[in-house]
Amino acid sequence: MTVYTKTISHLVQMTRKKKKIKYTEKIAYGFIYLMAFLTIFALISIIGYVLIHGVKHMNWEFFTQEPRSMGREGGIFSIIVGTIYLTLVAIGIATPIGIAAAIHLTEYARENKFVKLIRFGIEILAGIPSIIFGLFGFVFFVIFLGFRWSILSGGLTLAMMIFPILIRTTEEALKTVPLSYREGSLALGATKWQTIARVVLPSRASGILTGLILGIGRAVGETAAVILTAGSSLGLPISIFDPARTMSVHLYMLASEGMSKEKTFATASVLIVWILCINFLASMIAQRYVQKTNIEA
Amino acid sequence: MTKDIKIRVRNLNLFYGHFQALVDMNIDIVQNKVTALIGPSGCGKSTFLRTLNRLNDLIQDVKIEGKVLLDGKNIYDDAYDPIELRKRVGMVFQKPNPFPKTIYENVAYGPRIHGIKEKAKLDEIVEKSLRRAALWDEVRHKLDKPALGLSGGQQQRLCIARCLAVEPEVILMDEPTSALDPISTSKVEDLIGELKKDYTIIIVTHNMQQAGRVSDYTSFFLNGEIIETDLTSNIFSKPADKRTEDYITGRFG
């Protein structure tokens, strides 16, 4: 009799425990699901809000005309040109420096105090607020070197902000190259540089491209440092010594001075579409590259 | 009995820091023959193999003493160019390691880095190398496909083709079939038999039957020393050293 009741109470306890576990499981799952949904929700609502208010004001004139009366009227042609121009200069300066530095750090440098110092410097550089870069660029490039407010000053300043990102992503990518690739190449009589240039780097092209995209993203999104070094001229930049205004700067000016809500949202829409395009393009290139050379990943 | 000695190793010692991995090794490698290196794990077979193309140079804290004479010239002389050496002494690794490139580019890689640019010449080398590696018929229609899409056995034969494309004189094989299935293994073994007409082959293997099947000479390694080297038939029928006999009969290792 007692044995029987014991078994019963034990069974009841077991089921309760099981129920409790099931319950916790459900809560955890629901919480994770909710958080994931929130992230997507935030993204979609921001992009959606901007596009809904902006797309209707985007038309042919907006893309092809220069801004008039401080951006209240006209388009953003010179600003699109300025954005592309400045980004290209910044990326053009940062890419060779960043990739070369990453190659040096992963392939050639031996771990010593000096290399540790460089790594430490890169970490710090990546974490410095952009306004500090802007201030330095203003004092050094704009005034001391006499480049004035220009694409060149802005490009150099942005390059300094981008290349820590590039070094880090490239380094991380290169670290994952298996030793067997290097050995395979060297065993065929390749030099160290041939091995790096023809096997190591191409095998991680998509990883390096990711770093470039992040860099472009930072350059395109920057305002403070750009205003201090490239100025905020509305004119069409031709020479590298001309001042320019990027879309982010334009957006900031329009929004902060409340000049035209329509133009603000239209500019923001162009900026968002622009960044989406760059991302899609890059992942397409990476995809195509990976398909051609590699079936994994 | 006269035979051409391709590689003479004399009093070779190798240290990883303070640890001595290879102890006073002496061996003659006969030209156009297959020499198998057998012995338990960690006895220095792979390390020894890598001294022959100076791939150990890449590891820090390695010290090498003694001589390795390739056609009478010491490859550890300061004047000896390791790049030139590795052109003459090719290597096939334990795990197939094709580059993440197309099949064609994998084979053309070696000739390209050694300065061959003409497309026609490269095409010819690629076809010839793939044929020699008994892979041509399987891949001729998909040369522009990724090499990593091939099966493990095909990848290993591709690596052999890649090695042949540089036209080496010696081929080092580090357990080339240990990652392959039995059918792929027998294909690679047949290939080794074919290749020894033109190349001197040194193969590390854990598989005693494989040593018996493919090699002319066998060398038994133990704890960083070469215990004995002889004709494979002698090693397997009447080994001179008790330790060799114990290993072959499966008493340890």
CSV table of C-alpha atoms in Angstrom, one decimal, chain A:
chain,number,residue,atom,x,y,z
A,1,MET,CA,0.0,0.0,0.0
A,2,THR,CA,2.7,2.5,1.0
A,3,VAL,CA,4.8,1.5,-1.9
A,4,TYR,CA,1.9,2.1,-4.2
A,5,THR,CA,1.2,5.7,-2.8
A,6,LYS,CA,5.0,6.4,-3.0
A,7,THR,CA,5.0,5.5,-6.6
A,8,ILE,CA,2.0,7.6,-7.3
A,9,SER,CA,3.4,10.7,-5.5
A,10,HIS,CA,6.7,10.2,-7.3
A,11,LEU,CA,5.0,10.1,-10.7
A,12,VAL,CA,3.1,13.2,-9.9
A,13,GLN,CA,6.3,15.0,-8.9
A,14,MET,CA,8.0,13.8,-12.1
A,15,THR,CA,5.2,15.2,-14.3
A,16,ARG,CA,5.3,18.5,-12.4
A,17,LYS,CA,9.0,18.7,-13.0
A,18,LYS,CA,8.6,17.9,-16.6
A,19,LYS,CA,5.9,20.5,-17.0
A,20,LYS,CA,8.1,23.1,-15.3
A,21,ILE,CA,11.0,22.3,-17.7
A,22,LYS,CA,8.6,22.5,-20.7
A,23,TYR,CA,7.4,25.9,-19.3
A,24,THR,CA,10.8,27.4,-18.9
A,25,GLU,CA,11.7,26.1,-22.4
A,26,LYS,CA,8.7,27.9,-23.8
A,27,ILE,CA,9.5,31.2,-22.0
A,28,ALA,CA,13.1,31.1,-23.2
A,29,TYR,CA,12.1,30.4,-26.7
A,30,GLY,CA,9.5,33.2,-26.7
A,31,PHE,CA,12.0,35.7,-25.3
A,32,ILE,CA,14.6,34.9,-27.9
A,33,TYR,CA,12.0,35.0,-30.6
A,34,LEU,CA,10.8,38.4,-29.4
A,35,MET,CA,14.3,39.9,-29.3
A,36,ALA,CA,15.0,38.6,-32.8
A,37,PHE,CA,11.8,40.1,-34.0
A,38,LEU,CA,12.5,43.4,-32.3
A,39,THR,CA,15.8,43.7,-34.2
A,40,ILE,CA,14.2,43.2,-37.5
A,41,PHE,CA,11.3,45.4,-36.5
A,42,ALA,CA,13.6,48.3,-35.7
A,43,LEU,CA,15.5,47.9,-39.0
A,44,ILE,CA,12.3,47.7,-41.1
A,45,SER,CA,10.6,50.5,-39.3
A,46,ILE,CA,13.5,52.9,-39.7
A,47,ILE,CA,14.1,52.1,-43.3
A,48,GLY,CA,10.4,52.0,-44.0
A,49,TYR,CA,9.7,55.3,-42.3
A,50,VAL,CA,12.5,57.1,-44.2
A,51,LEU,CA,11.6,55.6,-47.5
A,52,ILE,CA,7.8,56.3,-47.2
A,53,HIS,CA,8.5,59.9,-46.5
A,54,GLY,CA,11.4,60.2,-49.0
A,55,VAL,CA,10.7,58.2,-52.1
A,56,LYS,CA,7.8,60.4,-53.2
A,57,HIS,CA,10.1,63.4,-53.4
A,58,MET,CA,12.7,61.5,-55.4
A,59,ASN,CA,12.5,62.3,-59.1
A,60,TRP,CA,14.8,62.9,-62.0
A,61,GLU,CA,15.5,66.5,-61.1
A,62,PHE,CA,16.4,65.5,-57.6
A,63,PHE,CA,19.3,63.4,-59.0
A,64,THR,CA,20.4,65.6,-61.8
A,65,GLN,CA,20.1,69.1,-60.5
A,66,GLU,CA,22.4,71.0,-58.2
A,67,PRO,CA,20.9,72.2,-54.9
A,68,ARG,CA,19.5,75.8,-54.9
A,69,SER,CA,19.0,78.2,-52.0
A,70,MET,CA,21.0,76.1,-49.5
A,71,GLY,CA,19.3,72.9,-50.5
A,72,ARG,CA,15.7,74.0,-50.0
A,73,GLU,CA,15.2,73.6,-53.7
A,74,GLY,CA,16.8,71.7,-56.6
A,75,GLY,CA,18.5,68.3,-56.3
A,76,ILE,CA,21.5,66.8,-54.8
A,77,PHE,CA,23.6,66.0,-57.9
A,78,SER,CA,26.8,67.7,-56.6
A,79,ILE,CA,26.3,66.0,-53.3
A,80,ILE,CA,26.1,62.6,-54.8
A,81,VAL,CA,29.2,63.3,-56.8
A,82,GLY,CA,30.9,64.6,-53.6
A,83,THR,CA,30.0,61.5,-51.6
A,84,ILE,CA,31.3,59.1,-54.3
A,85,TYR,CA,34.4,61.2,-54.8
A,86,LEU,CA,35.3,61.4,-51.2
A,87,THR,CA,34.6,57.8,-50.5
A,88,LEU,CA,36.7,56.7,-53.4
A,89,VAL,CA,39.6,58.8,-52.3
A,90,ALA,CA,39.3,57.6,-48.7
A,91,ILE,CA,39.1,53.9,-49.8
A,92,GLY,CA,41.8,54.4,-52.3
A,93,ILE,CA,44.2,55.6,-49.6
A,94,ALA,CA,43.1,53.3,-46.9
A,95,THR,CA,43.0,50.0,-48.9
A,96,PRO,CA,46.6,49.6,-49.8
A,97,ILE,CA,47.8,50.8,-46.4
A,98,GLY,CA,45.3,48.6,-44.5
A,99,ILE,CA,45.9,45.4,-46.5
A,100,ALA,CA,49.7,45.8,-46.6
A,101,ALA,CA,49.7,46.4,-42.8
A,102,ALA,CA,47.5,43.3,-42.2
A,103,ILE,CA,49.8,41.2,-44.4
A,104,HIS,CA,52.8,42.4,-42.5
A,105,LEU,CA,51.2,41.7,-39.2
A,106,THR,CA,50.0,38.2,-40.0
A,107,GLU,CA,52.6,36.9,-42.5
A,108,TYR,CA,55.9,38.6,-41.8
A,109,ALA,CA,56.0,40.1,-38.3
A,110,ARG,CA,57.1,38.0,-35.4
A,111,GLU,CA,55.3,38.5,-32.1
A,112,ASN,CA,57.4,41.0,-30.2
A,113,LYS,CA,56.9,44.1,-28.2
A,114,PHE,CA,56.9,46.4,-31.3
A,115,VAL,CA,54.2,44.3,-33.0
A,116,LYS,CA,52.1,44.3,-29.8
A,117,LEU,CA,52.4,48.1,-29.7
A,118,ILE,CA,51.2,48.3,-33.3
A,119,ARG,CA,48.2,46.0,-32.5
A,120,PHE,CA,47.5,48.1,-29.5
A,121,GLY,CA,47.6,51.3,-31.6
A,122,ILE,CA,45.2,49.8,-34.1
A,123,GLU,CA,42.7,48.9,-31.4
A,124,ILE,CA,42.9,52.4,-29.9
A,125,LEU,CA,42.6,54.0,-33.4
A,126,ALA,CA,39.4,51.9,-34.1
A,127,GLY,CA,37.8,53.2,-30.9
A,128,ILE,CA,38.6,56.9,-31.1
A,129,PRO,CA,35.5,59.1,-31.6
A,130,SER,CA,35.2,60.4,-35.1
A,131,ILE,CA,35.2,64.1,-34.0
A,132,ILE,CA,38.7,63.6,-32.7
A,133,PHE,CA,39.8,62.4,-36.2
A,134,GLY,CA,38.0,65.5,-37.6
A,135,LEU,CA,39.8,67.8,-35.2
A,136,PHE,CA,43.2,66.3,-36.1
A,137,GLY,CA,42.4,66.4,-39.8
A,138,PHE,CA,41.4,70.0,-39.5
A,139,VAL,CA,44.6,71.0,-37.7
A,140,PHE,CA,47.0,68.8,-39.6
A,141,PHE,CA,45.7,68.5,-43.2
A,142,VAL,CA,43.5,71.5,-43.6
A,143,ILE,CA,45.7,74.1,-41.8
A,144,PHE,CA,49.2,72.7,-41.3
A,145,LEU,CA,49.7,71.1,-44.7
A,146,GLY,CA,47.5,73.7,-46.3
A,147,PHE,CA,45.1,71.4,-48.1
A,148,ARG,CA,42.3,73.6,-47.0
A,149,TRP,CA,38.7,72.2,-46.8
A,150,SER,CA,39.0,69.7,-49.6
A,151,ILE,CA,38.3,66.2,-50.9
A,152,LEU,CA,42.0,65.4,-50.2
A,153,SER,CA,41.8,66.5,-46.5
A,154,GLY,CA,38.5,64.8,-46.0
A,155,GLY,CA,39.7,61.6,-47.8
A,156,LEU,CA,42.9,61.4,-45.7
A,157,THR,CA,41.0,61.9,-42.5
A,158,LEU,CA,38.4,59.3,-43.5
A,159,ALA,CA,41.2,56.9,-44.6
A,160,MET,CA,42.7,57.1,-41.1
A,161,MET,CA,39.3,56.2,-39.6
A,162,ILE,CA,38.8,53.3,-42.1
A,163,PHE,CA,42.1,51.6,-42.1
A,164,PRO,CA,42.0,50.1,-38.6
A,165,ILE,CA,38.7,48.4,-39.6
A,166,LEU,CA,40.4,47.1,-42.8
A,167,ILE,CA,43.5,45.9,-40.9
A,168,ARG,CA,41.4,44.0,-38.4
A,169,THR,CA,39.0,42.3,-40.8
A,170,THR,CA,41.9,41.5,-43.2
A,171,GLU,CA,43.9,40.1,-40.4
A,172,GLU,CA,41.1,38.0,-39.1
A,173,ALA,CA,40.5,36.7,-42.6
A,174,LEU,CA,44.2,35.8,-43.2
A,175,LYS,CA,44.4,34.0,-39.9
A,176,THR,CA,41.9,31.5,-41.1
A,177,VAL,CA,43.9,30.5,-44.2
A,178,PRO,CA,44.9,26.9,-43.5
A,179,LEU,CA,48.6,26.1,-43.3
A,180,SER,CA,48.1,23.4,-45.9
A,181,TYR,CA,47.6,26.1,-48.6
A,182,ARG,CA,50.8,27.8,-47.7
A,183,GLU,CA,52.7,24.5,-47.6
A,184,GLY,CA,51.2,23.4,-50.8
A,185,SER,CA,52.4,26.5,-52.6
A,186,LEU,CA,55.8,26.7,-51.0
A,187,ALA,CA,56.4,23.0,-51.8
A,188,LEU,CA,55.9,23.8,-55.5
A,189,GLY,CA,58.8,26.2,-55.3
A,190,ALA,CA,56.8,29.4,-54.8
A,191,THR,CA,58.4,32.3,-52.9
A,192,LYS,CA,56.7,33.6,-49.8
A,193,TRP,CA,55.4,36.6,-51.7
A,194,GLN,CA,54.0,34.5,-54.5
A,195,THR,CA,52.3,32.4,-52.0
A,196,ILE,CA,50.7,35.4,-50.3
A,197,ALA,CA,49.7,37.2,-53.5
A,198,ARG,CA,48.4,34.2,-55.4
A,199,VAL,CA,47.0,31.7,-52.8
A,200,VAL,CA,46.6,33.4,-49.4
A,201,LEU,CA,45.0,36.7,-50.4
A,202,PRO,CA,42.7,35.4,-53.2
A,203,SER,CA,41.4,32.6,-50.9
A,204,ARG,CA,40.1,35.2,-48.5
A,205,ALA,CA,39.0,37.9,-51.0
A,206,SER,CA,35.4,37.9,-49.8
A,207,GLY,CA,36.6,38.5,-46.2
A,208,ILE,CA,38.7,41.4,-47.3
A,209,LEU,CA,35.8,42.7,-49.3
A,210,THR,CA,33.7,42.7,-46.1
A,211,GLY,CA,36.2,44.9,-44.5
A,212,LEU,CA,36.1,47.3,-47.4
A,213,ILE,CA,32.3,47.5,-47.2
A,214,LEU,CA,32.5,48.2,-43.5
A,215,GLY,CA,35.0,50.9,-44.3
A,216,ILE,CA,32.8,52.4,-47.0
A,217,GLY,CA,29.9,52.3,-44.6
A,218,ARG,CA,31.9,54.3,-42.1
A,219,ALA,CA,33.0,56.9,-44.7
A,220,VAL,CA,29.5,57.3,-46.2
A,221,GLY,CA,27.9,57.7,-42.8
A,222,GLU,CA,30.4,60.1,-41.3
A,223,THR,CA,29.4,63.8,-40.7
A,224,ALA,CA,31.4,65.5,-38.0
A,225,ALA,CA,34.9,64.6,-39.3
A,226,VAL,CA,33.8,65.5,-42.9
A,227,ILE,CA,32.4,68.9,-42.1
A,228,LEU,CA,35.7,69.8,-40.3
A,229,THR,CA,38.0,68.5,-43.2
A,230,ALA,CA,36.1,68.6,-46.5
A,231,GLY,CA,33.8,71.5,-45.6
A,232,SER,CA,30.2,71.7,-46.6
A,233,SER,CA,30.3,73.4,-49.9
A,234,LEU,CA,27.3,72.8,-52.2
A,235,GLY,CA,29.3,73.3,-55.4
A,236,LEU,CA,30.3,70.4,-57.7
A,237,PRO,CA,33.8,69.2,-56.7
A,238,ILE,CA,36.1,68.7,-59.7
A,239,SER,CA,39.6,68.9,-58.4
A,240,ILE,CA,40.8,66.9,-55.4
A,241,PHE,CA,41.5,70.3,-53.7
A,242,ASP,CA,37.9,71.3,-54.0
A,243,PRO,CA,35.7,71.3,-51.0
A,244,ALA,CA,32.6,69.0,-51.0
A,245,ARG,CA,29.5,68.0,-49.1
A,246,THR,CA,28.5,64.4,-48.6
A,247,MET,CA,25.0,63.1,-48.4
A,248,SER,CA,25.3,62.5,-44.6
A,249,VAL,CA,26.5,66.1,-44.1
A,250,HIS,CA,23.8,67.5,-46.4
A,251,LEU,CA,21.2,65.5,-44.4
A,252,TYR,CA,22.6,66.8,-41.1
A,253,MET,CA,22.5,70.4,-42.4
A,254,LEU,CA,19.0,70.1,-43.8
A,255,ALA,CA,17.6,68.4,-40.7
A,256,SER,CA,19.4,70.6,-38.1
A,257,GLU,CA,18.4,73.8,-39.8
A,258,GLY,CA,14.9,72.6,-40.6
A,259,MET,CA,15.1,73.9,-44.2
A,260,SER,CA,13.1,71.3,-46.1
A,261,LYS,CA,11.5,68.2,-44.7
A,262,GLU,CA,10.9,66.8,-48.2
A,263,LYS,CA,14.5,67.2,-49.3
A,264,THR,CA,15.8,65.8,-46.0
A,265,PHE,CA,13.8,62.6,-46.4
A,266,ALA,CA,14.6,62.3,-50.0
A,267,THR,CA,18.3,62.6,-49.3
A,268,ALA,CA,18.0,60.1,-46.5
A,269,SER,CA,16.3,57.7,-48.9
A,270,VAL,CA,19.0,58.1,-51.4
A,271,LEU,CA,21.6,57.4,-48.7
A,272,ILE,CA,19.8,54.3,-47.5
A,273,VAL,CA,19.3,52.9,-51.0
A,274,TRP,CA,23.0,53.7,-51.8
A,275,ILE,CA,24.3,51.7,-48.8
A,276,LEU,CA,21.9,48.8,-49.6
A,277,CYS,CA,23.2,48.8,-53.2
A,278,ILE,CA,26.8,48.7,-52.1
A,279,ASN,CA,26.1,45.8,-49.8
A,280,PHE,CA,24.2,43.8,-52.4
A,281,LEU,CA,26.8,44.5,-55.0
A,282,ALA,CA,29.6,43.4,-52.7
A,283,SER,CA,27.9,40.2,-51.6
A,284,MET,CA,27.2,39.4,-55.3
A,285,ILE,CA,30.8,39.8,-56.2
A,286,ALA,CA,31.9,37.7,-53.2
A,287,GLN,CA,29.3,35.1,-54.1
A,288,ARG,CA,30.4,34.9,-57.7
A,289,TYR,CA,34.0,34.7,-56.6
A,290,VAL,CA,33.4,32.0,-54.1
A,291,GLN,CA,31.4,29.9,-56.6
A,292,LYS,CA,34.2,30.0,-59.1
A,293,THR,CA,36.9,28.9,-56.8
A,294,ASN,CA,35.4,27.3,-53.8
A,295,ILE,CA,32.5,25.1,-53.0
A,296,GLU,CA,32.6,25.4,-49.3
A,297,ALA,CA,31.5,28.5,-47.4
